[in-house]
Amino acid sequence: MRRRKPTEGFLLCGIFFWTLLVHLISTCLAIQLEERMEIVRKVLKEVPLIDGHNDLPWNIRKFLKNQLREFRFGEDLRDITPWSTSAWSHTDLRRLKEGMVAAQFWSAYAPCSSQHLDAVQLTLEQIDLIRRLVNLYPQHMALVTTADGIEESHRSGKLASLIGIEGGHSIGTSLGVLRTFYQLGARYLTLTHTCNTPWADCCKVDEPGQVPHIGGLSHFGTLVVTEMNRLGMIVDLSHVSVPTMLDALATSKAPVIFSHSSAHAICNSSRNVPDHVLKRLSANGGLVMVAFYPHFVSCGEKATLKDVVAHINHIRDVAGVDHVGIGAGYDGVNLVPQGLEDVSRYPYLFAELLESEKWTEEDIAKLAGKNLIRVFKQVEQVRDQLEAQGMLPIDQSIPPEDILGRSYCRYSGPRT
């Protein structure tokens, strides 16, 4: 009988040893991940997970012309056309439940091309759509307009559905329209989209070669912020220029948010928040709700869950753990990070954070929802204080220099 060479035996033993080692490491990592996931599930049962921005309503308009009788939101849309073939689709009720999402700000969006035309009408139609969608699923969803309402819906197991207006052009340079949107349930206004308004500069003017339209907020722009404080409406600074951020922070008596932005120091997109603004935001009491779009996360077409974690950690380091939240921007983008493919994946993000000793369960609870609830309650407190002081609605008397003007920015990329 031919004897096997000793080197062959050693080689086989080596292969077996490394295979066993890899298997043991993989098993240990899987166990550790599951342990962290259990902690996350426990936290999210106690604290509502709140996402600051989702563009599903515009996709319903785009795909179904707002005809909800054809929209099967309670089913897995990955199996239903046109959603199954679209890179822009990441949301349905099943996956929201799997992702343990307790509250969602739905975007009432009108494109910049509608400015000075039918932006007000389009926004009203999108608000109507959100309200009708919630009414179709009363056992799963509830329209919410207060911070307490978020917590009440979480206790009842329903998805708290809130309305955010994405773009100051939607108010048609009218404080009366702003007030009407509030009465219809809108609880934040993004001061610009990726186009200037006659009263505020968008983020595009911060890019090389661009010229500011105003240089921040005009006088009427400060009146918009002041009236939002009086109403109890959250000021959202995603999409605005840095001077507009600073003007809004100087004007607002209440905390502000960035509903879907990330850290400029990591990715120098004009859509992200620079460190000096993060420091001002900390003093203001507001927060940045971190976006997942790869172009805002890695400044490229590809990103990972760990890249998003880097933005969360940076904002925490600069502004503090009380000033960071989640605003993924699903359904408004056609690219998503690896590991965060849709709304079912939020728990994996929190589990990744828990792998670091830097993050405790209480920190995760703040990131998930406590920070936004605190901001919302403080906005409501400022409203109550102004009401007690006898502050009246601001008159619709606009200086001519504030109503004349046109948007210089046009944008046809992702909506988020």
Coordinates of N, CA, C and O in Angstrom, one line a residue, residues 40-171:
V40 N -32.0 45.3 20.9 CA -32.6 46.3 20.0 C -34.1 46.1 20.0 O -34.9 47.1 20.2
R41 N -34.6 44.9 19.9 CA -36.0 44.6 19.9 C -36.7 45.0 21.2 O -37.8 45.6 21.3
K42 N -35.9 44.8 22.3 CA -36.4 45.2 23.6 C -36.6 46.7 23.7 O -37.6 47.3 24.2
V43 N -35.5 47.4 23.2 CA -35.5 48.9 23.3 C -36.7 49.4 22.4 O -37.4 50.3 22.8
L44 N -36.9 48.9 21.2 CA -37.9 49.4 20.3 C -39.3 49.0 20.7 O -40.2 49.6 20.2
K45 N -39.4 48.1 21.6 CA -40.8 47.8 22.1 C -41.1 48.9 23.2 O -42.3 49.2 23.4
E46 N -40.1 49.5 23.8 CA -40.4 50.5 24.8 C -40.4 51.9 24.3 O -41.1 52.8 24.8
V47 N -39.6 52.1 23.2 CA -39.4 53.5 22.7 C -39.7 53.4 21.2 O -39.3 52.6 20.5
P48 N -40.6 54.4 20.7 CA -40.9 54.4 19.3 C -39.7 54.7 18.4 O -39.0 55.7 18.6
L49 N -39.6 53.9 17.4 CA -38.6 54.2 16.3 C -39.3 55.2 15.3 O -40.3 54.8 14.7
I50 N -38.7 56.3 15.2 CA -39.3 57.4 14.3 C -38.3 57.7 13.2 O -37.1 58.0 13.4
D51 N -38.8 57.6 12.0 CA -38.1 58.0 10.8 C -38.5 59.3 10.3 O -39.7 59.6 10.2
G52 N -37.6 60.2 10.0 CA -37.9 61.6 9.6 C -38.4 61.9 8.2 O -38.9 63.0 7.9
H53 N -38.3 60.9 7.3 CA -38.6 61.2 5.9 C -38.8 60.0 5.1 O -37.9 59.1 5.0
N54 N -39.9 59.9 4.4 CA -40.2 58.8 3.5 C -41.0 59.4 2.3 O -42.0 60.0 2.5
D55 N -40.6 59.1 1.1 CA -41.2 59.6 -0.1 C -42.2 58.7 -0.8 O -42.6 59.0 -2.0
L56 N -42.8 57.7 -0.1 CA -43.8 56.9 -0.7 C -44.9 57.6 -1.3 O -45.4 57.2 -2.4
P57 N -45.5 58.7 -0.7 CA -46.6 59.4 -1.3 C -46.3 59.8 -2.8 O -47.2 59.8 -3.6
W58 N -45.1 60.3 -3.1 CA -44.8 60.7 -4.4 C -44.8 59.5 -5.4 O -45.2 59.6 -6.5
N59 N -44.3 58.4 -4.9 CA -44.3 57.2 -5.7 C -45.7 56.7 -6.0 O -46.0 56.2 -7.2
I60 N -46.6 56.8 -5.1 CA -48.0 56.5 -5.4 C -48.5 57.4 -6.5 O -49.3 57.0 -7.3
R61 N -48.2 58.7 -6.4 CA -48.6 59.6 -7.5 C -48.0 59.2 -8.8 O -48.7 59.2 -9.8
K62 N -46.7 58.9 -8.8 CA -46.0 58.6 -10.0 C -46.5 57.3 -10.6 O -46.7 57.2 -11.9
F63 N -46.7 56.2 -9.8 CA -47.0 54.9 -10.3 C -48.5 54.7 -10.5 O -49.0 54.1 -11.5
L64 N -49.3 55.3 -9.6 CA -50.8 55.0 -9.6 C -51.6 56.2 -9.8 O -52.9 56.1 -9.7
K65 N -51.0 57.4 -10.0 CA -51.8 58.7 -10.1 C -52.7 58.9 -8.9 O -53.8 59.4 -9.1
N66 N -52.2 58.5 -7.7 CA -52.9 58.7 -6.5 C -54.2 57.8 -6.3 O -55.0 58.1 -5.5
Q67 N -54.3 56.8 -7.2 CA -55.5 55.9 -7.1 C -55.3 54.8 -6.1 O -54.7 53.8 -6.4
L68 N -55.7 55.0 -4.9 CA -55.4 54.1 -3.8 C -56.1 52.7 -3.9 O -55.7 51.8 -3.3
R69 N -57.2 52.7 -4.7 CA -57.9 51.4 -4.8 C -57.0 50.4 -5.5 O -57.2 49.2 -5.3
E70 N -55.9 50.8 -6.2 CA -55.0 49.9 -6.8 C -53.7 49.7 -6.0 O -52.8 49.0 -6.5
F71 N -53.7 50.2 -4.8 CA -52.4 50.2 -4.0 C -52.6 49.1 -2.9 O -53.4 49.3 -2.0
R72 N -51.8 48.1 -2.9 CA -51.9 47.0 -2.0 C -50.8 47.1 -0.9 O -49.9 46.3 -0.9
F73 N -51.0 48.1 -0.1 CA -49.9 48.5 0.9 C -49.7 47.4 2.0 O -48.6 47.3 2.5
G74 N -50.7 46.6 2.2 CA -50.6 45.6 3.3 C -49.9 44.4 2.8 O -49.6 43.5 3.6
E75 N -49.6 44.3 1.5 CA -48.9 43.1 1.0 C -47.4 43.4 0.7 O -47.0 44.6 0.8
D76 N -46.7 42.4 0.4 CA -45.2 42.6 0.1 C -45.1 43.2 -1.3 O -45.3 42.5 -2.3
L77 N -44.8 44.5 -1.4 CA -44.7 45.1 -2.7 C -43.6 44.6 -3.6 O -43.5 44.9 -4.8
R78 N -42.7 43.9 -3.0 CA -41.6 43.3 -3.8 C -42.1 42.2 -4.8 O -41.4 41.8 -5.7
D79 N -43.4 41.8 -4.5 CA -44.0 40.8 -5.4 C -45.0 41.4 -6.3 O -45.7 40.7 -7.0
I80 N -45.2 42.7 -6.3 CA -46.3 43.4 -7.1 C -45.7 44.5 -8.0 O -44.9 45.3 -7.5
T81 N -46.0 44.4 -9.3 CA -45.6 45.4 -10.2 C -46.5 46.7 -10.0 O -47.7 46.5 -9.7
P82 N -46.0 47.9 -10.3 CA -44.6 48.2 -10.7 C -43.6 48.3 -9.7 O -42.4 48.6 -9.9
W83 N -44.0 48.1 -8.4 CA -43.1 48.3 -7.3 C -41.9 47.3 -7.3 O -40.8 47.7 -7.0
S84 N -42.2 46.1 -7.7 CA -41.2 45.0 -7.7 C -40.1 45.3 -8.7 O -39.0 44.7 -8.6
T85 N -40.3 46.1 -9.7 CA -39.3 46.4 -10.7 C -38.7 47.7 -10.6 O -37.9 48.1 -11.4
S86 N -39.0 48.5 -9.5 CA -38.5 49.8 -9.4 C -37.4 49.9 -8.3 O -37.6 49.4 -7.2
A87 N -36.3 50.5 -8.6 CA -35.3 50.8 -7.7 C -35.7 51.8 -6.6 O -34.9 52.0 -5.6
W88 N -36.8 52.5 -6.8 CA -37.2 53.6 -5.9 C -38.2 53.1 -4.8 O -38.6 53.9 -4.0
S89 N -38.5 51.8 -4.8 CA -39.5 51.3 -3.8 C -38.8 50.5 -2.7 O -38.1 49.5 -2.9
H90 N -39.1 50.9 -1.4 CA -38.5 50.3 -0.3 C -39.5 50.1 0.9 O -39.0 49.7 2.0
T91 N -40.8 50.4 0.7 CA -41.7 50.5 1.8 C -43.0 49.8 1.6 O -43.6 50.0 0.5
D92 N -43.4 49.0 2.6 CA -44.8 48.5 2.7 C -45.1 48.2 4.1 O -44.1 48.3 5.0
L93 N -46.3 48.0 4.5 CA -46.7 47.8 5.9 C -45.9 46.6 6.5 O -45.5 46.6 7.7
R94 N -45.8 45.5 5.7 CA -45.1 44.3 6.3 C -43.7 44.6 6.6 O -43.2 44.2 7.7
R95 N -43.0 45.3 5.8 CA -41.6 45.6 6.1 C -41.4 46.7 7.1 O -40.5 46.6 7.9
L96 N -42.4 47.6 7.2 CA -42.3 48.6 8.3 C -42.5 47.9 9.7 O -41.8 48.2 10.6
K97 N -43.4 46.9 9.7 CA -43.5 46.1 11.0 C -42.3 45.3 11.3 O -41.8 45.3 12.4
E98 N -41.7 44.7 10.3 CA -40.5 43.9 10.4 C -39.4 44.8 10.9 O -38.5 44.4 11.8
G99 N -39.3 46.0 10.4 CA -38.3 47.0 10.8 C -38.6 47.7 12.2 O -37.8 48.5 12.6
M100 N -39.7 47.4 12.8 CA -40.2 47.9 14.1 C -40.3 49.4 14.0 O -40.1 50.1 15.0
V101 N -40.7 49.9 12.9 CA -41.0 51.4 12.7 C -42.3 51.7 13.4 O -43.3 51.1 13.2
A102 N -42.2 52.7 14.3 CA -43.4 53.1 15.1 C -44.0 54.4 14.6 O -45.2 54.6 14.8
A103 N -43.2 55.2 14.0 CA -43.7 56.5 13.5 C -42.9 56.9 12.3 O -41.7 56.8 12.2
Q104 N -43.7 57.4 11.3 CA -43.1 57.8 10.0 C -43.6 59.2 9.6 O -44.8 59.4 9.6
F105 N -42.7 60.1 9.3 CA -43.0 61.3 8.6 C -43.1 61.1 7.1 O -42.1 60.7 6.5
W106 N -44.3 61.2 6.6 CA -44.5 61.0 5.1 C -44.4 62.3 4.4 O -44.9 63.3 4.9
S107 N -43.7 62.3 3.3 CA -43.4 63.6 2.7 C -44.5 64.0 1.7 O -44.9 63.2 0.8
A108 N -45.0 65.2 1.9 CA -46.0 65.8 1.0 C -45.1 66.7 0.1 O -44.8 67.8 0.4
Y109 N -44.7 66.2 -1.1 CA -43.7 66.8 -2.0 C -44.3 67.3 -3.3 O -45.2 66.6 -3.9
A110 N -43.9 68.4 -3.7 CA -44.2 69.0 -5.0 C -42.9 69.4 -5.7 O -42.0 70.0 -5.0
P111 N -42.6 69.0 -6.9 CA -41.3 69.2 -7.5 C -41.0 70.7 -7.7 O -42.0 71.5 -7.8
C112 N -39.8 71.1 -7.8 CA -39.4 72.5 -7.9 C -39.9 73.1 -9.2 O -40.2 74.3 -9.3
S113 N -40.2 72.2 -10.2 CA -40.7 72.7 -11.5 C -42.1 73.3 -11.3 O -42.6 74.0 -12.2
S114 N -42.8 73.0 -10.2 CA -44.1 73.5 -9.9 C -44.1 74.8 -9.2 O -45.2 75.5 -9.1
Q115 N -43.0 75.3 -8.8 CA -42.9 76.6 -8.1 C -43.4 77.7 -9.0 O -43.2 77.8 -10.2
H116 N -44.2 78.6 -8.4 CA -44.9 79.8 -9.1 C -46.0 79.3 -10.0 O -46.5 80.1 -10.8
L117 N -46.3 78.0 -10.0 CA -47.3 77.4 -10.9 C -48.4 76.7 -10.0 O -49.3 77.4 -9.5
D118 N -48.3 75.4 -9.9 CA -49.3 74.7 -9.1 C -48.8 73.9 -7.9 O -49.3 72.9 -7.5
A119 N -47.7 74.5 -7.3 CA -47.1 73.8 -6.1 C -48.1 73.7 -5.0 O -48.1 72.6 -4.3
V120 N -48.9 74.7 -4.7 CA -49.8 74.6 -3.6 C -50.9 73.5 -3.9 O -51.1 72.7 -3.0
Q121 N -51.4 73.5 -5.1 CA -52.4 72.4 -5.4 C -51.8 71.0 -5.3 O -52.4 70.1 -4.7
L122 N -50.6 70.8 -5.8 CA -49.9 69.5 -5.7 C -49.7 69.1 -4.3 O -49.9 67.9 -3.9
T123 N -49.3 70.0 -3.5 CA -49.0 69.7 -2.1 C -50.3 69.3 -1.4 O -50.3 68.4 -0.6
L124 N -51.4 70.1 -1.6 CA -52.7 69.7 -1.0 C -53.1 68.3 -1.4 O -53.6 67.6 -0.6
E125 N -52.9 68.0 -2.7 CA -53.3 66.7 -3.2 C -52.4 65.6 -2.5 O -53.0 64.5 -2.2
Q126 N -51.1 65.9 -2.2 CA -50.3 64.9 -1.5 C -50.7 64.8 0.0 O -50.7 63.7 0.5
I127 N -51.1 65.9 0.6 CA -51.6 65.8 2.0 C -52.9 64.9 2.0 O -53.1 64.1 2.8
D128 N -53.7 65.2 1.0 CA -55.0 64.4 0.9 C -54.7 62.9 0.7 O -55.3 62.1 1.3
L129 N -53.7 62.6 -0.1 CA -53.3 61.2 -0.3 C -52.9 60.6 1.0 O -53.3 59.4 1.3
I130 N -52.0 61.2 1.7 CA -51.5 60.7 3.0 C -52.6 60.4 3.9 O -52.7 59.3 4.5
R131 N -53.6 61.3 4.0 CA -54.7 61.2 5.0 C -55.6 60.0 4.5 O -56.1 59.2 5.3
R132 N -55.8 59.9 3.2 CA -56.6 58.8 2.7 C -56.0 57.4 2.9 O -56.6 56.4 3.2
L133 N -54.6 57.4 2.7 CA -53.9 56.1 2.9 C -54.0 55.7 4.4 O -54.3 54.5 4.6
V134 N -53.9 56.6 5.3 CA -54.0 56.3 6.7 C -55.4 55.8 7.0 O -55.6 54.8 7.7
N135 N -56.4 56.4 6.4 CA -57.8 56.0 6.7 C -58.2 54.6 6.1 O -59.1 54.0 6.6
L136 N -57.4 54.2 5.1 CA -57.6 52.9 4.5 C -57.1 51.7 5.4 O -57.6 50.6 5.3
Y137 N -56.2 52.1 6.3 CA -55.6 51.0 7.2 C -55.7 51.4 8.6 O -54.7 51.5 9.3
P138 N -57.0 51.7 9.1 CA -57.1 52.1 10.5 C -56.7 51.2 11.6 O -56.3 51.6 12.7
Q139 N -56.6 49.9 11.2 CA -56.1 48.9 12.2 C -54.6 48.9 12.3 O -54.0 48.3 13.3
H140 N -53.9 49.5 11.3 CA -52.5 49.5 11.3 C -51.8 50.9 11.4 O -50.7 51.0 11.9
M141 N -52.6 52.0 11.1 CA -52.0 53.3 11.0 C -52.9 54.3 11.7 O -54.1 54.1 11.8
A142 N -52.3 55.4 12.2 CA -53.1 56.5 12.8 C -52.4 57.8 12.4 O -51.2 57.9 12.5
L143 N -53.3 58.8 12.0 CA -52.7 60.1 11.7 C -52.4 60.8 13.0 O -53.3 60.9 13.9
V144 N -51.2 61.3 13.1 CA -50.7 61.9 14.4 C -50.3 63.3 14.1 O -49.6 63.6 13.1
T145 N -50.6 64.2 15.1 CA -50.2 65.6 14.9 C -49.5 66.1 16.2 O -49.2 67.3 16.3
T146 N -49.2 65.3 17.2 CA -48.6 65.7 18.4 C -47.5 64.7 18.9 O -47.5 63.6 18.5
A147 N -46.6 65.2 19.8 CA -45.6 64.3 20.3 C -46.3 63.2 21.1 O -45.9 62.0 21.1
D148 N -47.3 63.6 21.9 CA -48.0 62.6 22.8 C -48.7 61.5 21.9 O -48.8 60.4 22.2
G149 N -49.1 62.0 20.7 CA -49.8 61.1 19.8 C -48.9 60.0 19.3 O -49.3 58.8 19.0
I150 N -47.6 60.3 19.1 CA -46.6 59.3 18.7 C -46.5 58.2 19.7 O -46.6 57.0 19.4
E151 N -46.4 58.6 21.0 CA -46.3 57.6 22.1 C -47.6 56.8 22.3 O -47.5 55.6 22.5
E152 N -48.7 57.5 22.1 CA -50.0 56.8 22.2 C -50.1 55.7 21.1 O -50.6 54.6 21.4
S153 N -49.8 56.1 19.9 CA -49.9 55.1 18.8 C -48.9 54.0 19.0 O -49.3 52.8 18.7
H154 N -47.7 54.2 19.5 CA -46.8 53.2 19.8 C -47.3 52.2 20.8 O -47.2 51.0 20.6
R155 N -48.0 52.7 21.8 CA -48.6 51.8 22.9 C -49.7 51.0 22.3 O -49.9 49.8 22.7
S156 N -50.4 51.5 21.3 CA -51.5 50.8 20.7 C -51.1 49.9 19.6 O -51.9 49.2 19.0
G157 N -49.8 49.9 19.2 CA -49.3 49.1 18.1 C -49.6 49.6 16.7 O -49.5 48.8 15.8
K158 N -50.0 50.8 16.6 CA -50.2 51.4 15.3 C -49.1 52.3 14.8 O -48.4 52.9 15.6
L159 N -48.9 52.4 13.5 CA -47.9 53.2 12.9 C -48.3 54.7 12.9 O -49.3 55.0 12.3
A160 N -47.7 55.5 13.8 CA -48.0 56.9 13.8 C -47.6 57.5 12.5 O -46.4 57.5 12.1
S161 N -48.5 58.1 11.8 CA -48.2 58.7 10.5 C -48.3 60.2 10.6 O -49.4 60.8 10.9
L162 N -47.2 60.9 10.3 CA -47.1 62.3 10.4 C -46.8 62.9 9.0 O -46.3 62.2 8.1
I163 N -47.2 64.1 8.8 CA -47.0 64.8 7.5 C -45.9 65.8 7.6 O -45.9 66.7 8.4
G164 N -45.0 65.8 6.6 CA -44.0 66.8 6.5 C -44.1 67.4 5.1 O -44.2 66.7 4.1
I165 N -44.1 68.8 5.0 CA -44.1 69.4 3.7 C -42.6 69.6 3.2 O -41.8 70.2 3.9
E166 N -42.3 69.1 2.1 CA -40.9 69.1 1.6 C -40.7 70.2 0.6 O -40.9 70.0 -0.6
G167 N -40.3 71.4 1.0 CA -40.0 72.5 0.1 C -40.8 73.7 0.4 O -42.1 73.7 0.3
G168 N -40.2 74.8 0.7 CA -40.9 76.1 1.0 C -41.6 76.6 -0.2 O -42.6 77.4 0.0
H169 N -41.3 76.2 -1.4 CA -42.1 76.7 -2.6 C -43.5 76.2 -2.5 O -44.4 76.8 -3.2
S170 N -43.8 75.2 -1.7 CA -45.1 74.6 -1.6 C -46.1 75.6 -0.9 O -47.3 75.5 -1.1
I171 N -45.6 76.6 -0.2 CA -46.6 77.5 0.5 C -46.9 78.7 -0.4 O -47.7 79.5 -0.1

